[in-house]
Structure formats: C-alpha cells, structure tokens
Amino acid sequence: MADFNVTTRGVGPVRVIDLKGYLDAHTAPELEQEFNKLIDHNDYKVVVNFDELKYISSAGLGVFMAYVETMRENKGDIKFSNMQDDVFNIFDLLGFPVLYEFFKDEKEAIEKFNQKEKS
Amino acid sequence: MIPNNQKIINELVVKSTTDNLATIRKFIRENTSSSGVDEDAISKIILAVDEACTNIIKHAYKYSPEGEITIKLQSDNKKIIIKIIDEGKNFNPELIPEPDLKRLQKEHKGGGLGMFLMKKLMDKVEYSNISHNRNQVLLVKYLI
C-alpha cells in the first residue's frame, strides 16, 4: 500500500516539502531520501507542509530529529506548517514544540527564514 | 489480570514487514469503529498498536520478513484490550528511559520514541514472555 507521497518545491532560498497520506515506519525511508537529496544540494532551509498528511507515527517524527541538527549546523532549520490538530497532538505529546517552530501557514514559515536572512 | 470470559472480537495474523502496518491499522479501525468507541480513542489505539508492531518488526524480528505477528482485539463497554504476540527475540522496551529529545537530536538519532508514545496513548502497556518463544504486548484503553 503506497499511501504516502513526498515532493519538494523551491520558494526562493527555501525548500518546501509537501507530505501526503500516511507517514509510518514503512514510508519514513522515502522522507529520509528527500532530506538526503536536500543535503546533497546544500539546501538547509526547509519548511515541511503537513496540509495533506493524515497520519504520523514515531518513525516519521524520528526523521525530523535525525536531520534537524544538520540543517541547523548549516544555518538552516526544519520548520513545520499547516499541521492538522490530530497530527500536531502527536508532536506535542513528545515535546516537539519546545525544539521546533510550528506555523499555521507555509508563508509564515518561509517568511521567518527570509527575515533571518535580512537581519 | 484480564478475565478469561471476554469474547475475542477478532484476530489478525500478518508477516513481520512494515508494509503490513497499513493492514494492521485498518484492522484496528474496522474492529473498534463498530463498537461505538469515539474517534479520539480509536486514533490513539491505532497509533499505539502501530508503534508496538513497528518495535516487534525492528527489535524482535530484526526486519526479517518471515516472522509472524498475531493481534487479538477484545472489548467490552468499559475497555479495549489488544494483545500483540510475536515469536521473535525477547526484548523489553519498558526498561528504555524516557527519551531526551535534545540529546537524541544532537546525536542525529530519531529512535526510541515509540515506547514513550505508547505509554502516553494507552492506559496500560505490559510486555511479557508468555511461553518459551512467544512474547506478548498487552495494551489496554479504558473508555470511561
């Protein structure tokens, strides 16, 4: 069952990853590959748009934990946007809001990167 | 202890591969939706079972696709009981300490969250060895 899809698009200097469907231990390697590609291209400013993500397990959350330091070490970050409440609740249960920035809208997350660049 | 007179609503047996996680989630949804359980509790049970099975695939069977996972779901009007049985290597994640996100991040690690999540989502999580080669994860969710 391939009920997961990950695609990346560029918005200025920021890369936006769109997630769709179910992110679990079976599909998490696809997201890892996407992050590996970004690192290969020296793209470290990442917004993950969760608008169409219906489900996430700890295997999916683990991907962000495994890659975020690499992004931050290279003056980038992984920021989250457009998350549905039930998906956010899982991040919240594990204490992610202390360590990551969550935005209602993708534009706000991109703007945060651009503000930092200007300052 | 769980009383023996509870009716088994259903049972699912799958091979130990991650592509079966979707089948497992579907099984849990189908067998809890009909018993009037609210959506919030169903979502929590589905995620906890996914985490338990992921741990079994990873740690008990070390990603070998030949293992078997049996999931038994029982319920009454007060609780849902799920027993997940495997014949892989015995492991006890109850001994794993609560994950330190900051430290895991610094070490570029993403594992160790599943057990913690299961405990947050369910009212009871119990690992045991039920016979010489069979391990069981018992998950209980109270509905009231």
mmCIF file of C-alpha atoms in Angstrom:
data_model
loop_
_atom_site.group_PDB
_atom_site.id
_atom_site.type_symbol
_atom_site.label_atom_id
_atom_site.label_comp_id
_atom_site.label_asym_id
_atom_site.label_seq_id
_atom_site.Cartn_x
_atom_site.Cartn_y
_atom_site.Cartn_z
ATOM 1 C CA MET A 1 0.000 0.000 0.000
ATOM 2 C CA ALA A 2 1.782 3.160 -1.187
ATOM 3 C CA ASP A 3 -0.446 5.668 0.526
ATOM 4 C CA PHE A 4 2.283 8.223 1.018
ATOM 5 C CA ASN A 5 3.783 10.854 -1.155
ATOM 6 C CA VAL A 6 6.611 13.327 -0.655
ATOM 7 C CA THR A 7 7.539 16.112 -3.076
ATOM 8 C CA THR A 8 9.810 19.124 -2.787
ATOM 9 C CA ARG A 9 9.495 22.553 -4.363
ATOM 10 C CA GLY A 10 11.571 25.695 -4.130
ATOM 11 C CA VAL A 11 10.255 29.012 -2.838
ATOM 12 C CA GLY A 12 13.189 31.406 -3.117
ATOM 13 C CA PRO A 13 16.018 30.109 -0.930
ATOM 14 C CA VAL A 14 13.641 27.811 0.979
ATOM 15 C CA ARG A 15 12.714 24.239 0.093
ATOM 16 C CA VAL A 16 9.157 23.209 0.878
ATOM 17 C CA ILE A 17 8.471 19.505 1.409
ATOM 18 C CA ASP A 18 4.830 18.551 0.856
ATOM 19 C CA LEU A 19 3.736 15.426 2.693
ATOM 20 C CA LYS A 20 0.636 13.478 1.744
ATOM 21 C CA GLY A 21 -1.022 10.435 3.293
ATOM 22 C CA TYR A 22 0.421 8.131 5.928
ATOM 23 C CA LEU A 23 3.929 8.519 7.350
ATOM 24 C CA ASP A 24 4.967 5.397 9.273
ATOM 25 C CA ALA A 25 7.942 3.018 9.569
ATOM 26 C CA HIS A 26 7.231 1.775 6.040
ATOM 27 C CA THR A 27 7.135 5.165 4.357
ATOM 28 C CA ALA A 28 9.633 7.098 6.543
ATOM 29 C CA PRO A 29 12.628 5.993 4.381
ATOM 30 C CA GLU A 30 11.105 7.980 1.465
ATOM 31 C CA LEU A 31 11.229 11.127 3.596
ATOM 32 C CA GLU A 32 14.807 10.321 4.646
ATOM 33 C CA GLN A 33 15.776 10.096 0.973
ATOM 34 C CA GLU A 34 14.230 13.501 0.371
ATOM 35 C CA PHE A 35 16.293 15.026 3.199
ATOM 36 C CA ASN A 36 19.444 13.311 1.868
ATOM 37 C CA LYS A 37 18.821 14.908 -1.539
ATOM 38 C CA LEU A 38 18.424 18.342 0.051
ATOM 39 C CA ILE A 39 21.699 17.944 1.958
ATOM 40 C CA ASP A 40 23.437 16.794 -1.242
ATOM 41 C CA HIS A 41 22.317 20.064 -2.841
ATOM 42 C CA ASN A 42 23.310 22.145 0.212
ATOM 43 C CA ASP A 43 19.679 23.080 0.822
ATOM 44 C CA TYR A 44 19.319 23.501 4.553
ATOM 45 C CA LYS A 45 16.329 25.814 4.886
ATOM 46 C CA VAL A 46 13.323 23.532 4.932
ATOM 47 C CA VAL A 47 9.613 24.010 5.559
ATOM 48 C CA VAL A 48 7.560 20.845 5.850
ATOM 49 C CA ASN A 49 3.950 21.391 4.807
ATOM 50 C CA PHE A 50 1.672 18.868 6.556
ATOM 51 C CA ASP A 51 -1.579 20.008 4.939
ATOM 52 C CA GLU A 52 -2.324 16.635 3.328
ATOM 53 C CA LEU A 53 -0.665 14.395 5.900
ATOM 54 C CA LYS A 54 -3.287 12.240 7.580
ATOM 55 C CA TYR A 55 -1.186 10.150 9.929
ATOM 56 C CA ILE A 56 2.226 10.097 11.548
ATOM 57 C CA SER A 57 3.931 7.574 13.833
ATOM 58 C CA SER A 58 7.171 7.954 15.778
ATOM 59 C CA ALA A 59 9.136 6.623 12.801
ATOM 60 C CA GLY A 60 8.104 9.780 10.928
ATOM 61 C CA LEU A 61 8.900 12.079 13.840
ATOM 62 C CA GLY A 62 12.270 10.397 14.154
ATOM 63 C CA VAL A 63 13.227 11.525 10.649
ATOM 64 C CA PHE A 64 12.985 15.189 11.651
ATOM 65 C CA MET A 65 15.013 14.540 14.780
ATOM 66 C CA ALA A 66 17.712 12.777 12.801
ATOM 67 C CA TYR A 67 18.112 15.634 10.284
ATOM 68 C CA VAL A 68 17.366 18.872 12.109
ATOM 69 C CA GLU A 69 20.830 19.300 13.616
ATOM 70 C CA THR A 70 22.483 19.004 10.200
ATOM 71 C CA MET A 71 20.186 21.761 8.932
ATOM 72 C CA ARG A 72 20.854 23.989 11.954
ATOM 73 C CA GLU A 73 24.610 23.430 11.799
ATOM 74 C CA ASN A 74 24.446 24.830 8.262
ATOM 75 C CA LYS A 75 22.460 27.958 9.148
ATOM 76 C CA GLY A 76 19.176 26.347 8.190
ATOM 77 C CA ASP A 77 16.322 24.684 10.036
ATOM 78 C CA ILE A 78 13.302 22.433 9.640
ATOM 79 C CA LYS A 79 10.089 24.362 10.285
ATOM 80 C CA PHE A 80 6.602 22.867 10.268
ATOM 81 C CA SER A 81 3.409 24.294 8.784
ATOM 82 C CA ASN A 82 -0.252 23.580 8.024
ATOM 83 C CA MET A 83 -0.498 20.739 10.519
ATOM 84 C CA GLN A 84 -3.881 19.212 11.327
ATOM 85 C CA ASP A 85 -4.745 19.103 15.036
ATOM 86 C CA ASP A 86 -4.534 15.342 15.448
ATOM 87 C CA VAL A 87 -1.081 15.238 13.836
ATOM 88 C CA PHE A 88 0.083 18.215 15.945
ATOM 89 C CA ASN A 89 -1.094 16.415 19.092
ATOM 90 C CA ILE A 90 1.443 13.640 18.477
ATOM 91 C CA PHE A 91 4.289 16.169 18.110
ATOM 92 C CA ASP A 92 3.011 17.871 21.244
ATOM 93 C CA LEU A 93 2.894 14.635 23.265
ATOM 94 C CA LEU A 94 6.586 14.122 22.555
ATOM 95 C CA GLY A 95 7.563 17.685 23.414
ATOM 96 C CA PHE A 96 8.465 18.887 19.915
ATOM 97 C CA PRO A 97 7.039 22.426 20.282
ATOM 98 C CA VAL A 98 9.935 23.292 22.614
ATOM 99 C CA LEU A 99 12.531 22.453 19.985
ATOM 100 C CA TYR A 100 10.802 23.227 16.669
ATOM 101 C CA GLU A 101 8.814 26.100 15.213
ATOM 102 C CA PHE A 102 5.267 25.416 14.090
ATOM 103 C CA PHE A 103 3.355 27.776 11.773
ATOM 104 C CA LYS A 104 -0.293 27.822 10.762
ATOM 105 C CA ASP A 105 0.605 28.771 7.246
ATOM 106 C CA GLU A 106 3.507 27.864 4.967
ATOM 107 C CA LYS A 107 4.044 31.529 4.046
ATOM 108 C CA GLU A 108 4.723 32.484 7.679
ATOM 109 C CA ALA A 109 7.351 29.756 7.961
ATOM 110 C CA ILE A 110 9.073 30.871 4.735
ATOM 111 C CA GLU A 111 8.914 34.500 5.876
ATOM 112 C CA LYS A 112 10.664 33.549 9.128
ATOM 113 C CA PHE A 113 13.621 32.239 7.108
ATOM 114 C CA ASN A 114 13.661 35.350 4.924
ATOM 115 C CA GLN A 115 13.566 37.670 7.967
ATOM 116 C CA LYS A 116 16.585 35.907 9.399
ATOM 117 C CA GLU A 117 18.421 36.309 6.116
ATOM 118 C CA LYS A 118 17.781 40.080 6.085
ATOM 119 C CA SER A 119 18.886 40.594 9.703
ATOM 120 C CA MET B 1 -5.441 -9.749 35.181
ATOM 121 C CA ILE B 2 -7.766 -9.944 32.189
ATOM 122 C CA PRO B 3 -10.789 -12.213 32.767
ATOM 123 C CA ASN B 4 -10.890 -15.255 30.504
ATOM 124 C CA ASN B 5 -14.572 -14.953 29.676
ATOM 125 C CA GLN B 6 -14.131 -11.984 27.336
ATOM 126 C CA LYS B 7 -15.110 -12.669 23.787
ATOM 127 C CA ILE B 8 -12.392 -12.259 21.196
ATOM 128 C CA ILE B 9 -13.842 -9.913 18.632
ATOM 129 C CA ASN B 10 -11.225 -10.587 16.060
ATOM 130 C CA GLU B 11 -7.746 -11.756 15.295
ATOM 131 C CA LEU B 12 -5.246 -10.774 12.621
ATOM 132 C CA VAL B 13 -2.072 -12.622 11.718
ATOM 133 C CA VAL B 14 0.463 -10.858 9.485
ATOM 134 C CA LYS B 15 4.075 -11.307 8.473
ATOM 135 C CA SER B 16 6.635 -9.039 10.116
ATOM 136 C CA THR B 17 7.015 -6.439 7.365
ATOM 137 C CA THR B 18 6.448 -2.705 7.586
ATOM 138 C CA ASP B 19 4.115 -2.743 4.576
ATOM 139 C CA ASN B 20 1.669 -4.625 6.807
ATOM 140 C CA LEU B 21 1.385 -1.642 9.165
ATOM 141 C CA ALA B 22 -1.377 -0.225 6.961
ATOM 142 C CA THR B 23 -3.251 -3.567 7.163
ATOM 143 C CA ILE B 24 -2.833 -3.593 10.950
ATOM 144 C CA ARG B 25 -4.189 -0.037 11.266
ATOM 145 C CA LYS B 26 -7.166 -0.924 9.051
ATOM 146 C CA PHE B 27 -7.908 -3.996 11.184
ATOM 147 C CA ILE B 28 -7.926 -1.934 14.386
ATOM 148 C CA ARG B 29 -10.131 0.761 12.858
ATOM 149 C CA GLU B 30 -12.655 -1.723 11.470
ATOM 150 C CA ASN B 31 -12.924 -3.559 14.761
ATOM 151 C CA THR B 32 -13.227 -0.541 17.022
ATOM 152 C CA SER B 33 -15.445 1.763 14.930
ATOM 153 C CA SER B 34 -18.415 -0.605 15.165
ATOM 154 C CA SER B 35 -18.254 -0.853 18.954
ATOM 155 C CA GLY B 36 -19.089 2.819 19.451
ATOM 156 C CA VAL B 37 -15.613 3.904 20.532
ATOM 157 C CA ASP B 38 -15.018 7.630 19.967
ATOM 158 C CA GLU B 39 -12.675 8.798 17.220
ATOM 159 C CA ASP B 40 -10.062 10.212 19.601
ATOM 160 C CA ALA B 41 -9.690 6.868 21.408
ATOM 161 C CA ILE B 42 -9.609 4.948 18.090
ATOM 162 C CA SER B 43 -6.774 7.169 16.793
ATOM 163 C CA LYS B 44 -4.764 6.626 19.982
ATOM 164 C CA ILE B 45 -5.259 2.844 19.888
ATOM 165 C CA ILE B 46 -4.282 2.685 16.194
ATOM 166 C CA LEU B 47 -1.061 4.622 16.807
ATOM 167 C CA ALA B 48 -0.144 2.578 19.906
ATOM 168 C CA VAL B 49 -0.628 -0.704 18.006
ATOM 169 C CA ASP B 50 1.403 0.648 15.060
ATOM 170 C CA GLU B 51 4.235 1.566 17.477
ATOM 171 C CA ALA B 52 4.143 -1.839 19.194
ATOM 172 C CA CYS B 53 4.220 -3.695 15.860
ATOM 173 C CA THR B 54 6.983 -1.439 14.495
ATOM 174 C CA ASN B 55 9.068 -2.285 17.579
ATOM 175 C CA ILE B 56 8.439 -6.009 17.026
ATOM 176 C CA ILE B 57 9.469 -5.820 13.351
ATOM 177 C CA LYS B 58 12.584 -3.820 14.268
ATOM 178 C CA HIS B 59 13.746 -5.399 17.526
ATOM 179 C CA ALA B 60 12.139 -8.861 17.856
ATOM 180 C CA TYR B 61 12.484 -9.880 14.191
ATOM 181 C CA LYS B 62 15.332 -7.504 13.223
ATOM 182 C CA TYR B 63 13.490 -6.705 9.952
ATOM 183 C CA SER B 64 13.297 -10.382 8.921
ATOM 184 C CA PRO B 65 10.069 -10.636 6.870
ATOM 185 C CA GLU B 66 9.432 -14.258 7.846
ATOM 186 C CA GLY B 67 8.209 -13.642 11.388
ATOM 187 C CA GLU B 68 4.572 -13.665 12.422
ATOM 188 C CA ILE B 69 2.659 -11.071 14.386
ATOM 189 C CA THR B 70 -0.714 -12.014 15.882
ATOM 190 C CA ILE B 71 -3.053 -9.271 17.017
ATOM 191 C CA LYS B 72 -6.042 -10.119 19.194
ATOM 192 C CA LEU B 73 -8.600 -7.466 19.947
ATOM 193 C CA GLN B 74 -11.103 -7.833 22.787
ATOM 194 C CA SER B 75 -13.544 -5.309 24.134
ATOM 195 C CA ASP B 76 -16.389 -4.701 26.490
ATOM 196 C CA ASN B 77 -18.229 -1.493 27.158
ATOM 197 C CA LYS B 78 -15.516 -0.271 29.511
ATOM 198 C CA LYS B 79 -12.283 -1.044 27.740
ATOM 199 C CA ILE B 80 -10.445 -2.217 24.650
ATOM 200 C CA ILE B 81 -7.756 -4.843 25.153
ATOM 201 C CA ILE B 82 -5.201 -5.643 22.482
ATOM 202 C CA LYS B 83 -2.711 -8.470 22.715
ATOM 203 C CA ILE B 84 0.139 -8.498 20.212
ATOM 204 C CA ILE B 85 2.111 -11.737 20.082
ATOM 205 C CA ASP B 86 5.388 -12.498 18.319
ATOM 206 C CA GLU B 87 7.907 -15.323 18.254
ATOM 207 C CA GLY B 88 10.993 -13.199 17.811
ATOM 208 C CA LYS B 89 13.800 -12.182 20.097
ATOM 209 C CA ASN B 90 12.590 -11.227 23.538
ATOM 210 C CA PHE B 91 13.082 -7.543 24.280
ATOM 211 C CA ASN B 92 11.722 -5.292 26.960
ATOM 212 C CA PRO B 93 11.401 -1.657 25.947
ATOM 213 C CA GLU B 94 9.803 -0.898 29.318
ATOM 214 C CA LEU B 95 13.375 -0.599 30.542
ATOM 215 C CA ILE B 96 14.162 2.131 27.995
ATOM 216 C CA PRO B 97 14.321 5.508 29.755
ATOM 217 C CA GLU B 98 12.134 8.430 28.691
ATOM 218 C CA PRO B 99 13.678 9.912 25.542
ATOM 219 C CA ASP B 100 15.676 13.103 25.826
ATOM 220 C CA LEU B 101 14.767 14.883 22.580
ATOM 221 C CA LYS B 102 17.617 17.364 22.787
ATOM 222 C CA ARG B 103 20.226 14.664 23.256
ATOM 223 C CA LEU B 104 18.784 12.427 20.503
ATOM 224 C CA GLN B 105 18.789 15.387 18.148
ATOM 225 C CA LYS B 106 22.412 16.256 18.894
ATOM 226 C CA GLU B 107 23.332 12.654 18.187
ATOM 227 C CA HIS B 108 21.319 12.725 14.925
ATOM 228 C CA LYS B 109 19.144 9.899 16.204
ATOM 229 C CA GLY B 110 15.441 9.502 15.721
ATOM 230 C CA GLY B 111 14.651 6.292 17.551
ATOM 231 C CA GLY B 112 13.342 5.437 20.982
ATOM 232 C CA LEU B 113 10.138 7.444 20.788
ATOM 233 C CA GLY B 114 7.681 4.602 20.189
ATOM 234 C CA MET B 115 7.549 3.135 23.686
ATOM 235 C CA PHE B 116 7.178 6.559 25.260
ATOM 236 C CA LEU B 117 4.322 7.355 22.877
ATOM 237 C CA MET B 118 2.556 4.042 23.614
ATOM 238 C CA LYS B 119 2.597 4.787 27.335
ATOM 239 C CA LYS B 120 1.159 8.263 26.704
ATOM 240 C CA LEU B 121 -1.601 6.936 24.441
ATOM 241 C CA MET B 122 -2.748 3.879 26.391
ATOM 242 C CA ASP B 123 -3.775 3.250 29.994
ATOM 243 C CA LYS B 124 -1.712 0.093 30.272
ATOM 244 C CA VAL B 125 1.322 -1.202 28.331
ATOM 245 C CA GLU B 126 2.746 -4.501 29.515
ATOM 246 C CA TYR B 127 5.455 -6.632 27.932
ATOM 247 C CA SER B 128 5.718 -10.299 28.924
ATOM 248 C CA ASN B 129 7.088 -13.642 27.847
ATOM 249 C CA ILE B 130 4.055 -15.956 27.597
ATOM 250 C CA SER B 131 5.857 -19.174 26.662
ATOM 251 C CA HIS B 132 9.427 -20.150 25.870
ATOM 252 C CA ASN B 133 9.404 -18.461 22.478
ATOM 253 C CA ARG B 134 6.369 -16.194 22.497
ATOM 254 C CA ASN B 135 6.317 -12.590 23.620
ATOM 255 C CA GLN B 136 3.215 -10.522 24.253
ATOM 256 C CA VAL B 137 2.487 -6.825 24.384
ATOM 257 C CA LEU B 138 -0.708 -6.082 26.256
ATOM 258 C CA LEU B 139 -2.351 -2.742 25.543
ATOM 259 C CA VAL B 140 -5.422 -1.529 27.405
ATOM 260 C CA LYS B 141 -7.522 1.571 26.798
ATOM 261 C CA TYR B 142 -10.329 2.414 29.206
ATOM 262 C CA LEU B 143 -13.334 4.001 27.534
ATOM 263 C CA ILE B 144 -14.831 5.749 30.557
#
